[in-house]
PDB file of C-alpha atoms in Angstrom:
ATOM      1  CA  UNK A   1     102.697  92.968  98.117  1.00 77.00           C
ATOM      2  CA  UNK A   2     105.077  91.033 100.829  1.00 89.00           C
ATOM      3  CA  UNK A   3     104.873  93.860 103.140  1.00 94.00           C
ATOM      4  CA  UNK A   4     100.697  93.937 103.152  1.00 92.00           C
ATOM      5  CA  UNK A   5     100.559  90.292 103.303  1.00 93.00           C
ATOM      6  CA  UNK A   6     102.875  90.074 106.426  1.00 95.00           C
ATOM      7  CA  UNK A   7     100.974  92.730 108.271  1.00 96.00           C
ATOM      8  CA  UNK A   8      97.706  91.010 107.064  1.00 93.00           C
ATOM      9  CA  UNK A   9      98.839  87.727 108.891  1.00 95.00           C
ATOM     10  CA  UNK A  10     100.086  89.106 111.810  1.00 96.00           C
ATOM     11  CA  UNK A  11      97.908  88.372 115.149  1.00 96.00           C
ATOM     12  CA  UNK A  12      99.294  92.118 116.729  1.00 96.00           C
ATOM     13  CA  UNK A  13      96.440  94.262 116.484  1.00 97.00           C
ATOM     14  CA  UNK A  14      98.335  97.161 117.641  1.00 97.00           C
ATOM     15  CA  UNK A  15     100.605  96.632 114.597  1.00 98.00           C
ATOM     16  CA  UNK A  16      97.818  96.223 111.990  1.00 97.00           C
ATOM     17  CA  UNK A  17      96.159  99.378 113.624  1.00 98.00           C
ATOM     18  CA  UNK A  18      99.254 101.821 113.351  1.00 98.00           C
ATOM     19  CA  UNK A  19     100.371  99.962 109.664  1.00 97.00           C
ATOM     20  CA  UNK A  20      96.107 101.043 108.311  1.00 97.00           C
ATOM     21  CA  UNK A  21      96.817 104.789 109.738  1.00 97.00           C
ATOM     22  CA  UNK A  22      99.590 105.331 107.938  1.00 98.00           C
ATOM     23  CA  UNK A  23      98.369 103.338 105.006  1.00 97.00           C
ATOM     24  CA  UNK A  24      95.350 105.823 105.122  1.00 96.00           C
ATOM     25  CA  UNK A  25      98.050 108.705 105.137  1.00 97.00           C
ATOM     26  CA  UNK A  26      99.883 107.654 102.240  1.00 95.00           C
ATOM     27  CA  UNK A  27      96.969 106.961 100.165  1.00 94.00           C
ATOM     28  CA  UNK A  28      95.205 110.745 101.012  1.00 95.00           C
ATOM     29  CA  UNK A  29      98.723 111.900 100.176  1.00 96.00           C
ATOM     30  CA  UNK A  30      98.972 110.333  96.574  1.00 93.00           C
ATOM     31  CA  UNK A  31      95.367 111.202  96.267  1.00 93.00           C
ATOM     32  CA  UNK A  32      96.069 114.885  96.888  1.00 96.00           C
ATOM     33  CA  UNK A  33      99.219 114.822  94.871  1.00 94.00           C
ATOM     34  CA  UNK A  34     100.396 113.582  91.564  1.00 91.00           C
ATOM     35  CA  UNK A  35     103.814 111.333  91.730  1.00 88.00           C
ATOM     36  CA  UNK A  36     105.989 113.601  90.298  1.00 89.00           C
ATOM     37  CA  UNK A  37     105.089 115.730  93.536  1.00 92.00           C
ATOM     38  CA  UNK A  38     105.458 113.594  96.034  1.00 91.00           C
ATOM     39  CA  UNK A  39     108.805 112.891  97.572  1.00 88.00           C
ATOM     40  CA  UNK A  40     110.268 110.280 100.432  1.00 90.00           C
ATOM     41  CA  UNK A  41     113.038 111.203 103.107  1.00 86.00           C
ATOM     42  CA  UNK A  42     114.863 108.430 103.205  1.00 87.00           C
ATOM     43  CA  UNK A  43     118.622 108.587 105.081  1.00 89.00           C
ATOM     44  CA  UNK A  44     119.028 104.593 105.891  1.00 93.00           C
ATOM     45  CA  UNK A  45     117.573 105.004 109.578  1.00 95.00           C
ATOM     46  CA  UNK A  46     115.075 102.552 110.983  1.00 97.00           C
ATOM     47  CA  UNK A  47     112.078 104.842 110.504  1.00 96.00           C
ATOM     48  CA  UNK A  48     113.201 105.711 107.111  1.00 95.00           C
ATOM     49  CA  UNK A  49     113.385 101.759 106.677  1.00 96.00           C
ATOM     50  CA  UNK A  50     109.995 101.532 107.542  1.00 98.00           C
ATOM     51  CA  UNK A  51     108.543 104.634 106.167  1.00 96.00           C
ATOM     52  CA  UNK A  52     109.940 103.350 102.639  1.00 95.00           C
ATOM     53  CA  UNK A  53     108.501  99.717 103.189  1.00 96.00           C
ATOM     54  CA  UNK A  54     105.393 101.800 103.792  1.00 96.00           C
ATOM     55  CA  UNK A  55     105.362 103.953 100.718  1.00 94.00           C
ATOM     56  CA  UNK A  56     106.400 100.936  98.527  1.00 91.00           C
ATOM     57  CA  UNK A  57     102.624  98.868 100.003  1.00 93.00           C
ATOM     58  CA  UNK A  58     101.136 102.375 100.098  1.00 92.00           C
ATOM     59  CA  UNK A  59     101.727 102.750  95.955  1.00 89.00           C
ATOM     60  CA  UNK A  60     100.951  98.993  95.258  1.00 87.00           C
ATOM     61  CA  UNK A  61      97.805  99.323  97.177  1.00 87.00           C
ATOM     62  CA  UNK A  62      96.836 103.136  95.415  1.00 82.00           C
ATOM     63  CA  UNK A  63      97.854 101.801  92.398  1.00 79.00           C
ATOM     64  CA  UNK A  64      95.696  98.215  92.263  1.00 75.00           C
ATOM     65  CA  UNK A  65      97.368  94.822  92.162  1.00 49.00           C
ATOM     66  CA  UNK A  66      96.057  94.936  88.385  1.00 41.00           C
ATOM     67  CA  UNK A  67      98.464  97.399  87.704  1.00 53.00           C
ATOM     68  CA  UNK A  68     101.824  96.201  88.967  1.00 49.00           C
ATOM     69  CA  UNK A  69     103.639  93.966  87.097  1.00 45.00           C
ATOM     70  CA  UNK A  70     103.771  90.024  87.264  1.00 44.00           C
ATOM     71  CA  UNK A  71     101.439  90.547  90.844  1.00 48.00           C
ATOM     72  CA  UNK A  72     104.658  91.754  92.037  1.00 52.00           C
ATOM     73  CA  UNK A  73     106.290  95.349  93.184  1.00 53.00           C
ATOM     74  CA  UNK A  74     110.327  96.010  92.504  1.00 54.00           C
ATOM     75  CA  UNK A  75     110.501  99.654  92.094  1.00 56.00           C
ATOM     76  CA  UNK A  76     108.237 102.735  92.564  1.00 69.00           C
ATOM     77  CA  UNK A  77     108.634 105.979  90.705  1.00 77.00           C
ATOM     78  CA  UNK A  78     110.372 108.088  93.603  1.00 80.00           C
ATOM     79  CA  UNK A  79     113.136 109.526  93.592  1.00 75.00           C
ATOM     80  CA  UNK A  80     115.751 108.794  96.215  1.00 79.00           C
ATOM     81  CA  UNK A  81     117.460 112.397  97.606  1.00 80.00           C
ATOM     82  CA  UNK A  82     120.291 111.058 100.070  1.00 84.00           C
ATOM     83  CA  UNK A  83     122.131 114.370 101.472  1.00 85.00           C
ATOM     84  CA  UNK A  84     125.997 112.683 101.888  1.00 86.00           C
ATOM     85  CA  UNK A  85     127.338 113.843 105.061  1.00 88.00           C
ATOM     86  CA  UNK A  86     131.097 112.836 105.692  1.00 90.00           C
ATOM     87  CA  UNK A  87     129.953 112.627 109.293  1.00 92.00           C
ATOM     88  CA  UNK A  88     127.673 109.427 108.796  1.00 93.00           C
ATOM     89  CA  UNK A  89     128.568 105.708 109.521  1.00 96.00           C
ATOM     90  CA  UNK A  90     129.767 104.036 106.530  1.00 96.00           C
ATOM     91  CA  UNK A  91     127.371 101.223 107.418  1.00 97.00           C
ATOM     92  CA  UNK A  92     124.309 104.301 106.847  1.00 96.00           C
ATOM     93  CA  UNK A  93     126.170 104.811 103.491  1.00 94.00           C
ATOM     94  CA  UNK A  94     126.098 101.223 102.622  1.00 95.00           C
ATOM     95  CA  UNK A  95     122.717 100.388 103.260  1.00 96.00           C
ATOM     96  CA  UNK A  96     121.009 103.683 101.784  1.00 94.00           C
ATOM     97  CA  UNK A  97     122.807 102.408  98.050  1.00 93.00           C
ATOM     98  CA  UNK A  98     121.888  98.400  98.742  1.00 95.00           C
ATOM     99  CA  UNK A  99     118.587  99.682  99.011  1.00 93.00           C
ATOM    100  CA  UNK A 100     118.274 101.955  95.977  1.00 90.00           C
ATOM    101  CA  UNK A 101     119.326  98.984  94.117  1.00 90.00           C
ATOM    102  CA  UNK A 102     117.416  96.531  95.781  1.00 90.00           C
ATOM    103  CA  UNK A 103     114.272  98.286  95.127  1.00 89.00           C
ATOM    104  CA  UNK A 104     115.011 100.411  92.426  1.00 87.00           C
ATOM    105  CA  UNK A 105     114.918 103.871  94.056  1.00 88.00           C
ATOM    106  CA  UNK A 106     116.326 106.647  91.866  1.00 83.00           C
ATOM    107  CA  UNK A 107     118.752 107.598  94.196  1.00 82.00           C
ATOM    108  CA  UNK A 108     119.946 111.135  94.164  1.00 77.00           C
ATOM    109  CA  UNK A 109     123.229 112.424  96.112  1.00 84.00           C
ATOM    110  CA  UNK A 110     123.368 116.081  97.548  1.00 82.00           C
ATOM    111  CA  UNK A 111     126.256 117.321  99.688  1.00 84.00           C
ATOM    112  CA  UNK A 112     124.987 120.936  99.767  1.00 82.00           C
ATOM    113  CA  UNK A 113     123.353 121.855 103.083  1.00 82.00           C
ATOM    114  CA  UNK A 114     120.007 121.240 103.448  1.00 81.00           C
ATOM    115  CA  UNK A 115     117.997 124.388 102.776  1.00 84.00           C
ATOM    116  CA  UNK A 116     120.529 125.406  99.286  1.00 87.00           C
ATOM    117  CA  UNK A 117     119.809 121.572  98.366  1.00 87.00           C
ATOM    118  CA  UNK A 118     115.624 121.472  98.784  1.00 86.00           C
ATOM    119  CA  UNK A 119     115.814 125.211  96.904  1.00 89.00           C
ATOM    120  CA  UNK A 120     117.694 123.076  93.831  1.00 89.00           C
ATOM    121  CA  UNK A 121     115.844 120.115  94.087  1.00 89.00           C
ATOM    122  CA  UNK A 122     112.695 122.436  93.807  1.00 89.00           C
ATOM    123  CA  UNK A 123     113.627 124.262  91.086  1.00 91.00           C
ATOM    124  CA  UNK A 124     114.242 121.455  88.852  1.00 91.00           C
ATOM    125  CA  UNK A 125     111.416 118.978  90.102  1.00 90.00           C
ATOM    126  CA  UNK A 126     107.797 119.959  90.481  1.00 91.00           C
ATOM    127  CA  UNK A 127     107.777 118.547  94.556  1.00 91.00           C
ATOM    128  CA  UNK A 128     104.454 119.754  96.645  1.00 94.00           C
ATOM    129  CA  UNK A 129     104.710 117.518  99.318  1.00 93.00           C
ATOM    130  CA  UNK A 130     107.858 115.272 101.105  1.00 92.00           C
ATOM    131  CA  UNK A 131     107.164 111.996 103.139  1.00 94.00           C
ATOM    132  CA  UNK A 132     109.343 112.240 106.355  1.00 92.00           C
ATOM    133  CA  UNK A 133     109.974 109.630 108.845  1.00 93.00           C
ATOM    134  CA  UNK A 134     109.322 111.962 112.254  1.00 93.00           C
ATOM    135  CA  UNK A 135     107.801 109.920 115.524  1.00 94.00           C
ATOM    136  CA  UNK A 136     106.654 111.772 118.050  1.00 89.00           C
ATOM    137  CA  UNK A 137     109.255 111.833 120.412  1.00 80.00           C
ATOM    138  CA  UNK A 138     111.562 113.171 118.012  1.00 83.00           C
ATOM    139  CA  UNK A 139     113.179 116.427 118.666  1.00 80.00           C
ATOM    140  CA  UNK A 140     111.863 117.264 115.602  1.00 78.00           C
ATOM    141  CA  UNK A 141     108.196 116.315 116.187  1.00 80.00           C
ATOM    142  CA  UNK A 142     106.984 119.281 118.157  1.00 81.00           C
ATOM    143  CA  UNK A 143     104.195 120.856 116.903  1.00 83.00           C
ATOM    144  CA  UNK A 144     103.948 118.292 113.610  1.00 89.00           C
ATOM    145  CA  UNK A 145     100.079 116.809 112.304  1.00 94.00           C
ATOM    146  CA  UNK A 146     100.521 114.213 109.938  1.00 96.00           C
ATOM    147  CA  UNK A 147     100.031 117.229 107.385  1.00 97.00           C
ATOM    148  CA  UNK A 148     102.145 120.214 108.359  1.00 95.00           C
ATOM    149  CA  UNK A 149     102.964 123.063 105.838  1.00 94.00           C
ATOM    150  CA  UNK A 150     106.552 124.474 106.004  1.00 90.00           C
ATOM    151  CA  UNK A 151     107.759 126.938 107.888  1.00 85.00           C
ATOM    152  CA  UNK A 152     108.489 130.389 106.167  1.00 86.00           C
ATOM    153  CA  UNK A 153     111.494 131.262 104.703  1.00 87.00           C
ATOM    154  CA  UNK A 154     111.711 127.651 103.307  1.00 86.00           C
ATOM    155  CA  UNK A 155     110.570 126.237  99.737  1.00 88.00           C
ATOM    156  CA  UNK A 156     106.531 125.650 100.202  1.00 91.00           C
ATOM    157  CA  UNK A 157     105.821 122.322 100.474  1.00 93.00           C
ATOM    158  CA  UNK A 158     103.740 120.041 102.736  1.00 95.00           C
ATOM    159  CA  UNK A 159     105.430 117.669 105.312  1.00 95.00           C
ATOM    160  CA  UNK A 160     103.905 114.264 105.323  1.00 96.00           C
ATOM    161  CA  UNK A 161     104.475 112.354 108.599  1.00 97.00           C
ATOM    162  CA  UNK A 162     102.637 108.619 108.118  1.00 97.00           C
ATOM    163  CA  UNK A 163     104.556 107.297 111.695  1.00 97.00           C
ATOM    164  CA  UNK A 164     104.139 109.943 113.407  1.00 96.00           C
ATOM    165  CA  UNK A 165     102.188 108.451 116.285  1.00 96.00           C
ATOM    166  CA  UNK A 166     104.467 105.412 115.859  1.00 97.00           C
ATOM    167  CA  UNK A 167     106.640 104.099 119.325  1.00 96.00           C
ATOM    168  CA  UNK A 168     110.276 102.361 119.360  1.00 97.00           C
ATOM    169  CA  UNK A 169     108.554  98.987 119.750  1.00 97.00           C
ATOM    170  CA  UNK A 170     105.828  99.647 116.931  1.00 98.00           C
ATOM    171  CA  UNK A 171     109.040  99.910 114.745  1.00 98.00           C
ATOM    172  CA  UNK A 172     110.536  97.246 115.536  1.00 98.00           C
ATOM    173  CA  UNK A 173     107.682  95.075 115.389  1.00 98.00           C
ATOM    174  CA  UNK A 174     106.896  96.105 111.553  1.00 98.00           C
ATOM    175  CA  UNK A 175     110.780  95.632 110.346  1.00 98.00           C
ATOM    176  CA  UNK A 176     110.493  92.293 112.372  1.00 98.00           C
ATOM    177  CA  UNK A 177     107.195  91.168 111.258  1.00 98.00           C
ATOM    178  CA  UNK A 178     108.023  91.824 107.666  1.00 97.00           C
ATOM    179  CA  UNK A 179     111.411  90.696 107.584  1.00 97.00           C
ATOM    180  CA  UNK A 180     113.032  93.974 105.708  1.00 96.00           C
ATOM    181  CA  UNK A 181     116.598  94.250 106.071  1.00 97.00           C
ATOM    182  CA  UNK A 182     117.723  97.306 108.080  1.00 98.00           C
ATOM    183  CA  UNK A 183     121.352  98.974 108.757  1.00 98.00           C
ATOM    184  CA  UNK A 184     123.532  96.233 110.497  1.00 98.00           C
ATOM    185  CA  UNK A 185     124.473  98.814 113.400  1.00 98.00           C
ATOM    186  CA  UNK A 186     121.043  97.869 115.055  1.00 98.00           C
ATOM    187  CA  UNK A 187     122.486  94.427 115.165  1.00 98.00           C
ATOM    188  CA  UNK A 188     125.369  95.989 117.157  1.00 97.00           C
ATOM    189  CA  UNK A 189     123.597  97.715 120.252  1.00 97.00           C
ATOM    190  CA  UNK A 190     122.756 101.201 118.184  1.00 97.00           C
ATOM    191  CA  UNK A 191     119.297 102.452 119.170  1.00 97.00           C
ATOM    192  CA  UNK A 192     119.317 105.688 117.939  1.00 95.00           C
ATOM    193  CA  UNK A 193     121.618 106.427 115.164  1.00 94.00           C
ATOM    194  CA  UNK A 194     123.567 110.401 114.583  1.00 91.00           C
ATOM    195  CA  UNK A 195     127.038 110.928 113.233  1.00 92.00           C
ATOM    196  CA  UNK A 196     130.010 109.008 114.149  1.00 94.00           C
ATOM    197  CA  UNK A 197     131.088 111.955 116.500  1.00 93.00           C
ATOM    198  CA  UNK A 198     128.018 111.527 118.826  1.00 93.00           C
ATOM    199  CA  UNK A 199     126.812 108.266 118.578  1.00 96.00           C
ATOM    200  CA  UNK A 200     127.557 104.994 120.545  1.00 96.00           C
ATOM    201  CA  UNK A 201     126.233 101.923 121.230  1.00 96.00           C
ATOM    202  CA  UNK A 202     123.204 101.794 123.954  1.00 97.00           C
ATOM    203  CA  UNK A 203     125.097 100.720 127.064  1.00 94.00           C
ATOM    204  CA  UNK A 204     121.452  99.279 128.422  1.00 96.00           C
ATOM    205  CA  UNK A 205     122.046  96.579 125.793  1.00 97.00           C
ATOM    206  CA  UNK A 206     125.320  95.696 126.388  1.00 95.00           C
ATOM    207  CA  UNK A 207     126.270  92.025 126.962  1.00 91.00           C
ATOM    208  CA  UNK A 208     128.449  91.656 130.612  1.00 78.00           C
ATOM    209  CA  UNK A 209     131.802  89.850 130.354  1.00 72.00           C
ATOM    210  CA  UNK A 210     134.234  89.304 132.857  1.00 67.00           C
ATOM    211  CA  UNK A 211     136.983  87.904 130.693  1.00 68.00           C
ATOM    212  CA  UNK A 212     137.822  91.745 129.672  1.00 62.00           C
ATOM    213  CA  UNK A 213     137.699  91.451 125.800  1.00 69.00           C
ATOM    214  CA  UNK A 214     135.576  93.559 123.781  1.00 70.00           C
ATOM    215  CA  UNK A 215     132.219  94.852 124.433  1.00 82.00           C
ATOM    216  CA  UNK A 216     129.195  92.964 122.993  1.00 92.00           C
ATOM    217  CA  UNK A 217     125.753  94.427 122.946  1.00 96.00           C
ATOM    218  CA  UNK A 218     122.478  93.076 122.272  1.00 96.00           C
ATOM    219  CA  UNK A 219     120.325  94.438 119.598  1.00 98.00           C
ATOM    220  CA  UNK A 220     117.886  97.184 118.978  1.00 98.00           C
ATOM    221  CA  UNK A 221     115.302  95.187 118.702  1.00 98.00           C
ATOM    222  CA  UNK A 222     115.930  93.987 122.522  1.00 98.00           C
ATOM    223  CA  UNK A 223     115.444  97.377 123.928  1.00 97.00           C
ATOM    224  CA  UNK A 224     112.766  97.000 126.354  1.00 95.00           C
ATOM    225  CA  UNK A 225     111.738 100.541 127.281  1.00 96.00           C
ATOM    226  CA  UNK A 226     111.439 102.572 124.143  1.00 95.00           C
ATOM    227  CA  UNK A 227     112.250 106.281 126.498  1.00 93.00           C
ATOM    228  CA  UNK A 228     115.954 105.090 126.151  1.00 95.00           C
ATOM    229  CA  UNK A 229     116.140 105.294 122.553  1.00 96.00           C
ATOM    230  CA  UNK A 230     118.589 107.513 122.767  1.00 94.00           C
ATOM    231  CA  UNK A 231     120.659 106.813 125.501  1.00 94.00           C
ATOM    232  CA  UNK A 232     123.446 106.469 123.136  1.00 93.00           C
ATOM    233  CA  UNK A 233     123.602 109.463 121.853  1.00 90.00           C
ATOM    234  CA  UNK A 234     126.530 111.477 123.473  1.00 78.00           C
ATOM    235  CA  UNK A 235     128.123 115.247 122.372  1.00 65.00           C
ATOM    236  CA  UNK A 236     131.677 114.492 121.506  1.00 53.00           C
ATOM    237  CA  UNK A 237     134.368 117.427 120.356  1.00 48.00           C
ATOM    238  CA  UNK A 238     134.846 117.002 116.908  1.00 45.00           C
ATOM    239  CA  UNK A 239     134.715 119.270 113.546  1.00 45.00           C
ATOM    240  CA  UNK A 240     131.176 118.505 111.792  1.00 39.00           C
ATOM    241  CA  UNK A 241     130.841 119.967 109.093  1.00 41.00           C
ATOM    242  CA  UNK A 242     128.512 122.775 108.858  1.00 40.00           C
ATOM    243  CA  UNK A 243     127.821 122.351 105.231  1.00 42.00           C
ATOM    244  CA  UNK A 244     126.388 118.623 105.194  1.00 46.00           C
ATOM    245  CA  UNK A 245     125.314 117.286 108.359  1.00 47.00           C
ATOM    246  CA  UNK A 246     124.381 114.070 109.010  1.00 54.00           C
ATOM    247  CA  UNK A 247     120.999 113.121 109.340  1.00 55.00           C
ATOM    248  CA  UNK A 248     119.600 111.282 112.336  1.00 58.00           C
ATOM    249  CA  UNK A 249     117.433 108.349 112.623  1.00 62.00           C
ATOM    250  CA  UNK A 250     114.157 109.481 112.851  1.00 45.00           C
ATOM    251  CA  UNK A 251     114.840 113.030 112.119  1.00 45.00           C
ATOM    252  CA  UNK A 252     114.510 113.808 108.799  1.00 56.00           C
ATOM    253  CA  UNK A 253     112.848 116.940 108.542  1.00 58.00           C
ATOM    254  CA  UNK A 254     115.546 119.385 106.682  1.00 53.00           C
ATOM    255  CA  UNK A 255     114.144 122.682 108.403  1.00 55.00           C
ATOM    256  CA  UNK A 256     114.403 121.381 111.479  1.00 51.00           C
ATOM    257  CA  UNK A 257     118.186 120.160 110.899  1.00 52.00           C
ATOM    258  CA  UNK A 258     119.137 123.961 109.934  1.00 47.00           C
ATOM    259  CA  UNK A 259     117.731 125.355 112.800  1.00 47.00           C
ATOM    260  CA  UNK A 260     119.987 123.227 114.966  1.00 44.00           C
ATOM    261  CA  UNK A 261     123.367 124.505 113.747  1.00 39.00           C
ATOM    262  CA  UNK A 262     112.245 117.312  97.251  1.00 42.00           C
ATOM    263  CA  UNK A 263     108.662 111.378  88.438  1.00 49.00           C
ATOM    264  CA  UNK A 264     108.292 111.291  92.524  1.00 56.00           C
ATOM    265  CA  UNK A 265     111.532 112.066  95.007  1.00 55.00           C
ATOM    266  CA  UNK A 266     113.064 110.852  97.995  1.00 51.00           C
ATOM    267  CA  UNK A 267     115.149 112.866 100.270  1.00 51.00           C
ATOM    268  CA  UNK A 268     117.605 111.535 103.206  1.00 48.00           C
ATOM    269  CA  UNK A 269     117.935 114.369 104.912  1.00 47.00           C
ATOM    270  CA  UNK A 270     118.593 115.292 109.117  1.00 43.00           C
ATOM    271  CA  UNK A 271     120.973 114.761 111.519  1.00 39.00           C
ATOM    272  CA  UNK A 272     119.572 111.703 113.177  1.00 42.00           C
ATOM    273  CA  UNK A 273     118.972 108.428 110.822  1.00 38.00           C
ATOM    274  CA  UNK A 274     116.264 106.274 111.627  1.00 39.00           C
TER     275      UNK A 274
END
């Protein structure tokens, strides 16, 4: 697995530390659940980027080398929920389908909101337990374990959070060291990605230049203090809708994105994307 062996060959032990944690995670989770109950939040974030690179070694290394075709992984059995949002970047859009192709996710599309849609996803799939790409940090973090039960009034399930202890720069340094592709807006000076409406480039990254033209920024990966992840996130007047909002980042956890206004599955859900 490409992912393993870069981590394996990488001299940062901080990296190799936090990657074997939520390797660990993973693992206990698929030995506590079958696949068919399992399912991954992914939403085309940066934590979602990672958190999928992690399932997809997590698997290959639960299942054995011996059983994955030609010593090679392409696709895992999860299925890929992605809750549309007319509110998200079209680059989120983009990359969340490249990469259900690109590894073979069975990607799912739900523009219900986010309780109605986990209710129907539960009804028809047997899911006990959703992988969600919370860091602590995260707005939606507060009061998670790497094993948290939901909250009542929502479908029971448990809320798996491998990267939980994971920073901005421990991030970075896995989608770096393993040379994943990840949403081109990090390329363009977005740290912490929301809707269009509240969203902007981090201005701590951005590129001076007297002649006047257009702003350039650095990217994410250039952030050097993690705490201003989200400096560009801004509240801007505009008419979300209250039926599919986007998903953030980081912040995937459905029942925290209601309170603000799962063969395997995947679910992109939240209003902050990585």
């Amino acid at each position: 697995m490409e992912v393993d062996q870069a981590i394996r060959g990488s001299d940062d032990m901080r990296l190799k530390t936090k990657y074997n944690n939520a390797i660990y995670v993973i693992q206990r989770a698929l030995a506590l659940y079958s696949i068919e109950e399992v399912a991954l939040s992914f939403n085309g974030g940066k934590d979602s980027t990672v958190l999928l690179h992690l399932l997809r070694a997590g698997y290959f290394l639960h299942k054995g080398e011996q059983s994955c075709s030609n010593g090679g992984l392409t696709s895992f059995p999860l299925r890929t929920i992605y809750f549309e949002s007319p509110s998200a970047f079209p680059e989120i859009n983009t990359f969340t389908y490249d990469a259900a192709s690109r590894y073979g996710l069975q990607l799912d599309i739900i523009r219900s909101d986010f309780k109605s849609g986990l209710e129907n996803l539960f009804k028809a799939n047997p899911i006990r337990a959703i992988f969600l790409g919370v860091r602590i940090g995260d707005p939606t973090a507060v009061g998670q374990e790497q094993f948290s039960p939901s909250s009542p009034g929502w479908p029971p399930f448990m809320r798996v959070n491998p990267i939980l202890d994971w920073s901005y720069r421990d991030v970075w340094a896995f989608l770096l060291t393993c040379k994943v592709q990840y949403c081109s807006l990090y390329d363009q000076g977005y740290t912490s990605i929301g809707s269009i409406h509240d969203t902007t480039p981090n201005s701590l990254l951005c590129i001076s230049d007297s002649s006047g033209h257009k702003e350039k920024f650095k990217p994410a990966y250039l952030l050097s203090d993690g705490r201003s992840e989200r400096a560009g996130r801004v509240k801007k007047c505009s008419p979300i809708s209250q039926s599919s909002p986007v998903a953030e980042d980081g912040l995937d956890d459905p029942e925290s994105q209601v309170k603000r206004m799962r063969t395997g599955s995947a679910i992109a859900v939240g209003d902050e994307i990585l």
